[in-house]
Amino acid sequence: METILVLLHPDAEGAIAKAGLEAIAAAHGLGGEVIIGLVGGNAAGAAKVIGGAGRVLAVEGDAFSQSRYATDAAAAQALVAASKAGIVMAPATSRWSRCLAGVAQRCGGRIDSHITAIAPEGVTRWYYRQRIEATFTRAELPWFLLLESGAASAWQGAPCDGTFERIAVEAAPRTEVKGVVSPGAGEQTVKPEAELLFVAGAGWTKKQKDGAAHVERAGELILGIVRTAGASLGSSKSLVDLSGEGQAVLPFLSHLNQVGQTGSTPRHPKGLATCCHGEEPHVVGWRFIQDRRAVNLDANCGWARGKADVLYVADAFEVMEELNRLLA
Amino acid sequence: MSYHIAVCAGIVPDPLQTLEPVSGPQGPALKNEMMLPAVLDPWAAHALYEASHLAKNVPGSKVYLVSLAPKAKLQQVLMTMAQKVAFELVALDGPSSGFTESADVASALAAAIEAIPGLDRSQLLLFGGWESAARAAGTTLAMVGERLGITEQFQGVDALKVGADGSLEILERVEGGKHQVSVCAGAPAVLGWATGSLPEPPNSPQTGMQNMRTVMPALQKAKPAQVGAHAFLSVSLPKQQRTTRIVKDVPAAEVAREIAAWIRGS
Amino acid sequence: MSMEPSGNESPAIERPSMDVDIVCAGFGPATGGFLTTLTRGLPLEDGTLPQVMCYERADDIGFGVSGVVTRARGIRASFPELNPDEIPMAAPVREEKVLYLLDPIGASRRSFTLKSADSLLRAAGVLDHEAFELPLIPAFLEKHDGLVMSIGQFNQWVGQQIMMSGMAQIWPGMPVAAPLIDGSRVAGVQLLDHELQPGMEIKAALTVVGDGPVGPVGRQLDEHFGMPEGHEKREWAVGMKMVIDLPEGSPLEPGMVLHSFGYPEPEIFGFFYVHPGNVASAGIFVPSWFDSPVRTTYRYLQHFLQHPYLWRYVEGGRLRSWGAKTLNEAGRRGEPHLVGDGWARIGEGSGSTNVLTGSGVDEAWTTGTQLGEAVLELLREKKPFTKENLEATYVRRRRASWLEQESLTAEKSRDGFHRGIVAGMLGMALAGFSHGRLHIPGAPIEHMPKVEDFFSERIPAARVDEIRREAASSGKPLHDALMDAWGWPAIPYDGQLLVTQQDALLMGGKVQAAPGYADHVAFRDEALCASCGGKTCVSVCSGQALTDAPERPAFDREKCIHCGACMWNCERENVVFMAGAGGLHSAEN
Ligand SMILES: Cc1cc2nc3c(=O)[nH]c(=O)nc-3n(C[C@H](O)[C@H](O)[C@H](O)COP(=O)(O)OP(=O)(O)OC[C@H]3O[C@@H](n4cnc5c(N)ncnc54)[C@H](O)[C@@H]3O)c2cc1C
Ligand SMILES: Cc1cc2nc3c(=O)[nH]c(=O)nc-3n(C[C@H](O)[C@H](O)[C@H](O)COP(=O)(O)OP(=O)(O)OC[C@H]3O[C@@H](n4cnc5c(N)ncnc54)[C@H](O)[C@@H]3O)c2cc1C
Ligand code: SF4
Ligand code: SF4
């Protein structure tokens, strides 16, 4: 079995996010030597937590504490070289996703991203944006793998002495990281950690049975649920597109809210969809939601049937009015 | 200061099409792939709109659309895209399947970009989609960038602002529905775009006619690209059928009560 | 018929303009034939290369809808070496049947004559799965030397060859709003406005109008120039079809062709063709002379598929593609002025469709090739595209061809249908066998019966009223509720082949509409709608884009498939149907 390098970026306190612990467990699941490669952050602190998982190599320094292609790629490249690993694994954070393909290219390797399952026989990922699932393996090394969260259960190990080997890397980046901003001036509606994903479809803006649209009320009801239920807000492409056209349509929506084929496929334990319709592109927005419920006027809606656990055939406006009251 | 913007964009089935995998002689493929209407990869299309917008604001800039796809299908897609923004086409003839090797595609694209006559690599902005709607991996563009020696790379880009000093302020999507703000000293750089902020430009007959001058010749001389694929153990559609409990003829208030209880986790 | 000036509301805005030599509106088989013929003759011997532009409304070429089985005489004349294997979904016709479908569930409205015929047939024991196979196929209907095709794939195949020739450009996603009419002359076309950019004027020496049966460019020409004496476009049908992946192990062979009549209503014709790759096309036509105010094609199509004769083949199959489109059934009688100064008309909008033989593709193609030859002749002789010159070249060719002979035969054939299906079939046969000399006269329906009257036989007026109120309060379609009450069984949705109409839009039609365009369906006088009891426009709407609402029907642009049925189904001529963008995104119909 090849040596496996697991790349992680601990934070300033040395903490490793759950996705990182999952990557460690996945690596151990394959058998073979596991080496941990740390970039940035508090390497000593992190090594104390995860040192039990294997030999720890680290690239440290101010330049490496930020999420930036040039420095991350240089660090990862040095760690791959030092570890002589045949397989390189990392959680699919925005940081590793940005740089590892380039590193694979530098190392003459191959990369596969969005891995959802991993076993000695092969890895599994989705093609066509969560629409076709495939399992495969490769001969080319080093083989880089970006793991989606949930691909393995988190690694658990006893704390240890925190020894690690420092790898020196030069850095003179041309890019300066300024920080992180939330989109728009309004409130945060994308909440990855939320228990519930609330999906709003274009139906909210359409003419209702009185022949008129009630967009303003729709906006209040949707935001109401997002607030009272602490939900993350997802939306269909149609609805986001409408909002983007500069009309007075749900101004709090942006493309970041879009779920599905050309949006995101968030992971939440529960999902509630209202006024949605659509086939595949839409359904992929649900791919990783465990418990799904929908409210739609159409009992035979093919989108909900067979895809949701419960379909309430009801008027979403009426249901949400009441739900807002109940949750308030 | 002016930019040479190379936009890498493949073609993918129009997103509403029903996809079904089949195994072909070169590995997995989509059933009736050549019959399915295709579009320019959506995120890469946003990159193209952004490129055009930038080129309009920075005089002397040029936009190249670099695409590897089956020639006949690409021609069809370009009849729509060519009406939207002005570009010069660099075409490669090869598979557009998501099951092909991204490293091979990157190598072909990088070679094609290097061969663009008069390209100023120091002013090169390499644009593309963050992830394709086919392979959906987000790996190709970074490898093209590496092959061209570009070490400033950004993925999931939603905004780009050029400063007076030629610096590039870039917003990238990061976790939590947020954006990371970075400032890059200047070209060359790689930008893998997400949705950006520009609406899809309307079709313009003039733009179309102007683009046709390069589109047809570029298609006619499109060279075949060597693109392979690794072996697959299995390729399948998700088994997504759930047993749906249908609740109807129940007052809205009762539905709301049931949902509230469910949300509260009881 | 409702005709309207233009899809563009604001004449005052400054429009960009562009000059070309020849501009075409619409890319269907007619324009395919035209451009194939024309581009093959370009550049001219002296090196002249006119600039030829074609603007197509749909988001890609080949998003049209048709059967299609065709004798392909004109198409084969253009492609003598034609090998059906080169065109996806094409196959030579191998087997043909004409079926009279009986009603296995007793829900259709059958006349006494028909009921008696049904009893006789049942007693005689000559039925196969509730269908009677006509012992012989009238010669005029036979297509045994023809092809089964997908119109979408055929149009794409043709379009690619034209584009690759470099002699003409075909631009999809570009609706033509109106012809530029300058007195007796047409000077080009005006493209549709987008909120970010006004539609451009394309000026041309020749404007070729091939925008099909309900195309707004052709209708505006009809409006301006009037129809020739005694001609009118008053007979229509909406044709709706599904392309089906047949269940594995299906015994059906590519090239099989079935035509049917008798079910789900006697007035509704059906077809079923088998393509290579275990795929079939199945569809129905709901004609304007079917006197039901509830003419919901989608529901009828689902009942058609479930007829035992077909169901044994399609059960377990999967919907792959879906669409609908209007068929101009007036044929030769609906022929408008074919040419004028600077313009010519081809295809179904020019009255080429032969309703007797049920074919329009090859006929449309042929009119296109005739115009193509004519234009090459005029270009070579350096003659202008005047009415006289186009008459002497294009119209002369058209009049001298098989097309003219056959459409004259067909001209009278359909009248008998207004007297009922049996007379209709008989009328069709008489006219066909006698080459048009004998026919049963009749006149199109002038007034749609009231819903209450139409259903009175089985649903008391009070119940109709109740159903109406229920539909209004639940927002559910009235026509479905009425069909249920009449006795049509509920559709057993299976999520594969029998799906809701909304699902058909996405699973089959992949319907979408780019933002930035105005609504292209509007209502002339909203007060008329408010007092309208039938709301036929809603029940016929192929895309469920029109839904009932208190004032006037609500229109959802994102669901419209541009079939044009709403336009001719409002007997008050209250629907304004204009050029619009979007619609179907399937190239398999
Ligand atoms: C390039 C491209 C990319 C795409 N990418 C995506 C993507 O990433 N994500 C995605 O989701 N889709 C995507 N799509 C698909 C597209 O956006 C579909 O149209 C969409 O999935 C369906 O829209 P909808 O559900 O919002 O609206 P509709 O289909 O209009 O559905 C409206 C629904 O609301 C219901 N409704 C209306 N009023 C009420 C009420 N009072 N109470 C209850 N129900 C009501 C109706 O019954 C109906 O089912 C893409 C399409 C394209 C062309
Ligand atoms: C369900 C069905 C089954 C049929 N079966 C058969 C069959 O088996 N055999 C047969 O021979 N015929 C059949 N037909 C008839 C056949 O489809 C038509 O006669 C034929 O398509 C007419 O060709 P055309 O080129 O004149 O018009 P069309 O095919 O209608 O083409 C017109 C084109 O113009 C475009 N257009 C419209 N308005 C505009 C605008 N404003 N700007 C730009 N473009 C515009 C349209 O999008 C379209 O692409 C069938 C029709 C239907 C509906
Ligand atoms: S358009 Fe015609 S059919 Fe439709 S509601 Fe109005 S009057 Fe009635
Ligand atoms: S609204 Fe659109 S889909 Fe409905 S009948 Fe009219 S043209 Fe056809």
Tab-separated table of N, CA and C and ligand atoms in Angstrom, chain A residues 200-204 206-208 235-239 241 258-264 274-279 281-284 295-298 301 314-318, chain B residues 14-16 39 42, chain C residues 502 506 511-512 556 558-559 585, ligand 1:
chain	number	residue	atom	x	y	z
A	200	ALA	N	-37.144	27.590	-1.544
A	200	ALA	CA	-38.246	28.347	-2.143
A	200	ALA	C	-38.142	28.258	-3.658
A	201	GLY	N	-39.266	27.992	-4.304
A	201	GLY	CA	-39.292	27.914	-5.769
A	201	GLY	C	-39.984	29.119	-6.369
A	202	ALA	N	-39.982	29.137	-7.695
A	202	ALA	CA	-40.529	30.287	-8.411
A	202	ALA	C	-42.021	30.479	-8.164
A	203	GLY	N	-42.676	29.421	-7.685
A	203	GLY	CA	-44.103	29.524	-7.419
A	203	GLY	C	-44.453	30.710	-6.520
A	204	TRP	N	-43.550	31.082	-5.625
A	204	TRP	CA	-43.800	32.202	-4.710
A	204	TRP	C	-44.054	33.505	-5.448
A	206	LYS	N	-45.343	33.638	-8.576
A	206	LYS	CA	-46.298	33.478	-9.673
A	206	LYS	C	-47.684	33.936	-9.266
A	207	LYS	N	-48.477	34.136	-10.320
A	207	LYS	CA	-49.852	34.545	-10.066
A	207	LYS	C	-50.542	33.442	-9.297
A	208	GLN	N	-51.187	33.796	-8.235
A	208	GLN	CA	-51.896	32.835	-7.410
A	208	GLN	C	-53.344	32.747	-7.870
A	235	SER	N	-32.814	28.112	-3.018
A	235	SER	CA	-33.807	28.539	-3.978
A	235	SER	C	-33.567	27.880	-5.325
A	236	SER	N	-34.611	27.819	-6.142
A	236	SER	CA	-34.441	27.266	-7.488
A	236	SER	C	-33.814	28.333	-8.379
A	237	LYS	N	-33.242	27.877	-9.482
A	237	LYS	CA	-32.595	28.815	-10.393
A	237	LYS	C	-33.584	29.858	-10.914
A	238	SER	N	-34.788	29.395	-11.229
A	238	SER	CA	-35.775	30.328	-11.786
A	238	SER	C	-35.988	31.503	-10.853
A	239	LEU	N	-36.121	31.190	-9.583
A	239	LEU	CA	-36.425	32.248	-8.627
A	239	LEU	C	-35.242	33.209	-8.469
A	241	ASP	N	-32.950	33.794	-10.712
A	241	ASP	CA	-32.849	34.564	-11.952
A	241	ASP	C	-33.831	35.720	-11.951
A	258	GLN	N	-28.811	29.670	-4.564
A	258	GLN	CA	-29.316	28.700	-5.529
A	258	GLN	C	-28.821	27.284	-5.248
A	259	VAL	N	-29.760	26.363	-5.174
A	259	VAL	CA	-29.373	24.959	-5.011
A	259	VAL	C	-29.729	24.211	-6.279
A	260	GLY	N	-29.014	23.122	-6.509
A	260	GLY	CA	-29.312	22.313	-7.679
A	260	GLY	C	-28.169	22.294	-8.643
A	261	GLN	N	-28.494	21.945	-9.858
A	261	GLN	CA	-27.458	21.683	-10.847
A	261	GLN	C	-26.418	22.787	-10.994
A	262	THR	N	-26.875	24.034	-11.126
A	262	THR	CA	-25.890	25.100	-11.250
A	262	THR	C	-25.787	25.914	-9.973
A	263	GLY	N	-26.300	25.330	-8.902
A	263	GLY	CA	-26.152	25.974	-7.612
A	263	GLY	C	-25.366	25.040	-6.714
A	264	SER	N	-25.695	25.041	-5.450
A	264	SER	CA	-24.944	24.181	-4.549
A	264	SER	C	-25.782	22.971	-4.154
A	274	THR	N	-40.921	24.492	-0.819
A	274	THR	CA	-42.236	25.051	-1.095
A	274	THR	C	-42.267	25.665	-2.473
A	275	CYS	N	-43.367	25.488	-3.162
A	275	CYS	CA	-43.586	26.088	-4.477
A	275	CYS	C	-42.462	25.752	-5.441
A	276	CYS	N	-42.012	24.526	-5.402
A	276	CYS	CA	-40.948	24.134	-6.317
A	276	CYS	C	-41.481	23.135	-7.296
A	277	HIS	N	-40.905	23.173	-8.441
A	277	HIS	CA	-41.229	22.179	-9.427
A	277	HIS	C	-39.982	21.966	-10.238
A	278	GLY	N	-39.806	20.816	-10.820
A	278	GLY	CA	-38.630	20.667	-11.658
A	278	GLY	C	-38.166	19.247	-11.652
A	279	GLU	N	-37.359	18.937	-12.641
A	279	GLU	CA	-36.868	17.580	-12.732
A	279	GLU	C	-35.459	17.525	-12.188
A	281	PRO	N	-32.388	18.859	-12.561
A	281	PRO	CA	-31.513	19.930	-12.102
A	281	PRO	C	-31.884	20.389	-10.705
A	282	HIS	N	-33.141	20.275	-10.438
A	282	HIS	CA	-33.662	20.747	-9.194
A	282	HIS	C	-33.442	19.727	-8.088
A	283	VAL	N	-33.694	18.485	-8.455
A	283	VAL	CA	-33.614	17.414	-7.472
A	283	VAL	C	-32.218	17.303	-6.886
A	284	VAL	N	-31.220	17.630	-7.692
A	284	VAL	CA	-29.863	17.494	-7.158
A	284	VAL	C	-29.654	18.429	-5.981
A	295	VAL	N	-44.176	21.186	0.161
A	295	VAL	CA	-45.538	21.716	0.093
A	295	VAL	C	-45.762	22.163	-1.342
A	296	ASN	N	-46.752	21.597	-1.988
A	296	ASN	CA	-47.042	21.980	-3.362
A	296	ASN	C	-48.531	21.831	-3.612
A	297	LEU	N	-49.030	22.587	-4.573
A	297	LEU	CA	-50.455	22.510	-4.892
A	297	LEU	C	-50.785	21.255	-5.687
A	298	ASP	N	-49.790	20.717	-6.334
A	298	ASP	CA	-50.035	19.624	-7.258
A	298	ASP	C	-49.680	18.289	-6.608
A	301	CYS	N	-47.155	16.186	-8.540
A	301	CYS	CA	-45.894	16.806	-8.911
A	301	CYS	C	-44.765	15.773	-8.882
A	314	ALA	N	-51.039	21.459	-0.444
A	314	ALA	CA	-51.651	22.609	0.220
A	314	ALA	C	-51.087	23.884	-0.372
A	315	ASP	N	-51.735	24.974	-0.051
A	315	ASP	CA	-51.293	26.273	-0.516
A	315	ASP	C	-50.156	26.751	0.399
A	316	ALA	N	-49.016	26.957	-0.194
A	316	ALA	CA	-47.845	27.316	0.609
A	316	ALA	C	-48.035	28.637	1.337
A	317	PHE	N	-48.748	29.561	0.729
A	317	PHE	CA	-48.980	30.846	1.394
A	317	PHE	C	-49.730	30.623	2.710
A	318	GLU	N	-50.781	29.804	2.632
A	318	GLU	CA	-51.583	29.566	3.833
A	318	GLU	C	-50.777	28.813	4.889
B	14	ASP	N	-27.684	20.687	-22.208
B	14	ASP	CA	-28.616	21.677	-21.681
B	14	ASP	C	-29.124	21.139	-20.328
B	15	PRO	N	-29.069	21.931	-19.265
B	15	PRO	CA	-29.268	21.382	-17.917
B	15	PRO	C	-30.594	20.661	-17.680
B	16	LEU	N	-31.608	20.943	-18.461
B	16	LEU	CA	-32.875	20.271	-18.189
B	16	LEU	C	-32.974	18.895	-18.851
B	39	VAL	N	-25.307	23.287	-24.358
B	39	VAL	CA	-25.072	24.711	-24.097
B	39	VAL	C	-23.608	24.878	-23.699
B	42	PRO	N	-22.430	26.301	-18.106
B	42	PRO	CA	-22.993	27.519	-17.514
B	42	PRO	C	-22.007	28.422	-16.763
C	502	GLN	N	-47.262	19.416	-15.981
C	502	GLN	CA	-46.109	20.180	-15.514
C	502	GLN	C	-44.823	19.382	-15.677
C	506	LEU	N	-41.113	19.703	-18.218
C	506	LEU	CA	-39.693	19.610	-17.859
C	506	LEU	C	-39.048	18.308	-18.308
C	511	VAL	N	-38.827	22.795	-21.186
C	511	VAL	CA	-39.258	24.141	-21.558
C	511	VAL	C	-38.576	25.206	-20.704
C	512	GLN	N	-38.106	26.243	-21.315
C	512	GLN	CA	-37.502	27.359	-20.597
C	512	GLN	C	-37.622	28.628	-21.432
C	556	ASP	N	-48.101	32.488	-18.099
C	556	ASP	CA	-46.759	32.277	-17.566
C	556	ASP	C	-45.819	31.997	-18.747
C	558	GLU	N	-42.798	31.403	-18.980
C	558	GLU	CA	-41.798	30.338	-18.853
C	558	GLU	C	-42.348	28.955	-19.181
C	559	LYS	N	-43.654	28.868	-19.382
C	559	LYS	CA	-44.226	27.556	-19.667
C	559	LYS	C	-44.782	27.462	-21.081
C	585	HIS	N	-36.993	22.778	-25.509
C	585	HIS	CA	-35.559	22.549	-25.696
C	585	HIS	C	-35.325	21.070	-25.967
D	1	LIG	C1	-29.059	26.681	-17.373
D	1	LIG	C2	-30.026	26.106	-16.373
D	1	LIG	C3	-29.568	25.761	-15.134
D	1	LIG	C4	-30.441	25.314	-14.172
D	1	LIG	N1	-29.962	25.082	-12.945
D	1	LIG	C5	-30.816	24.851	-11.955
D	1	LIG	C6	-30.383	24.797	-10.610
D	1	LIG	O1	-29.220	24.936	-10.325
D	1	LIG	N2	-31.296	24.590	-9.642
D	1	LIG	C7	-32.617	24.441	-9.930
D	1	LIG	O2	-33.404	24.291	-9.011
D	1	LIG	N3	-33.065	24.457	-11.171
D	1	LIG	C8	-32.202	24.665	-12.206
D	1	LIG	N4	-32.662	24.750	-13.466
D	1	LIG	C9	-34.054	24.450	-13.714
D	1	LIG	C10	-34.986	25.617	-13.716
D	1	LIG	O3	-34.662	26.637	-12.873
D	1	LIG	C11	-36.360	25.050	-13.416
D	1	LIG	O4	-37.228	25.834	-14.086
D	1	LIG	C12	-36.685	24.977	-11.934
D	1	LIG	O5	-36.052	23.888	-11.386
D	1	LIG	C13	-38.147	24.892	-11.676
D	1	LIG	O6	-38.539	26.138	-11.142
D	1	LIG	P1	-39.398	26.375	-9.845
D	1	LIG	O7	-39.562	25.114	-9.143
D	1	LIG	O8	-38.781	27.464	-9.096
D	1	LIG	O9	-40.738	26.968	-10.485
D	1	LIG	P2	-41.996	26.309	-11.212
D	1	LIG	O10	-41.651	25.170	-12.047
D	1	LIG	O11	-42.686	27.416	-11.856
D	1	LIG	O12	-42.833	25.751	-10.038
D	1	LIG	C14	-43.803	26.441	-9.412
D	1	LIG	C15	-44.430	25.494	-8.440
D	1	LIG	O13	-44.953	26.223	-7.440
D	1	LIG	C16	-46.152	25.632	-7.054
D	1	LIG	N5	-46.967	26.656	-6.422
D	1	LIG	C17	-47.362	27.842	-6.929
D	1	LIG	N6	-48.100	28.507	-6.036
D	1	LIG	C18	-48.169	27.720	-4.949
D	1	LIG	C19	-48.799	27.839	-3.690
D	1	LIG	N7	-49.528	28.903	-3.365
D	1	LIG	N8	-48.648	26.841	-2.807
D	1	LIG	C20	-47.926	25.719	-3.111
D	1	LIG	N9	-47.328	25.567	-4.283
D	1	LIG	C21	-47.451	26.546	-5.186
D	1	LIG	C22	-46.754	25.077	-8.308
D	1	LIG	O14	-47.614	24.001	-8.052
D	1	LIG	C23	-45.505	24.650	-9.062
D	1	LIG	O15	-45.232	23.302	-8.884
D	1	LIG	C24	-31.804	25.143	-14.478
D	1	LIG	C25	-32.255	25.421	-15.749
D	1	LIG	C26	-31.383	25.899	-16.691
D	1	LIG	C27	-31.892	26.225	-18.052
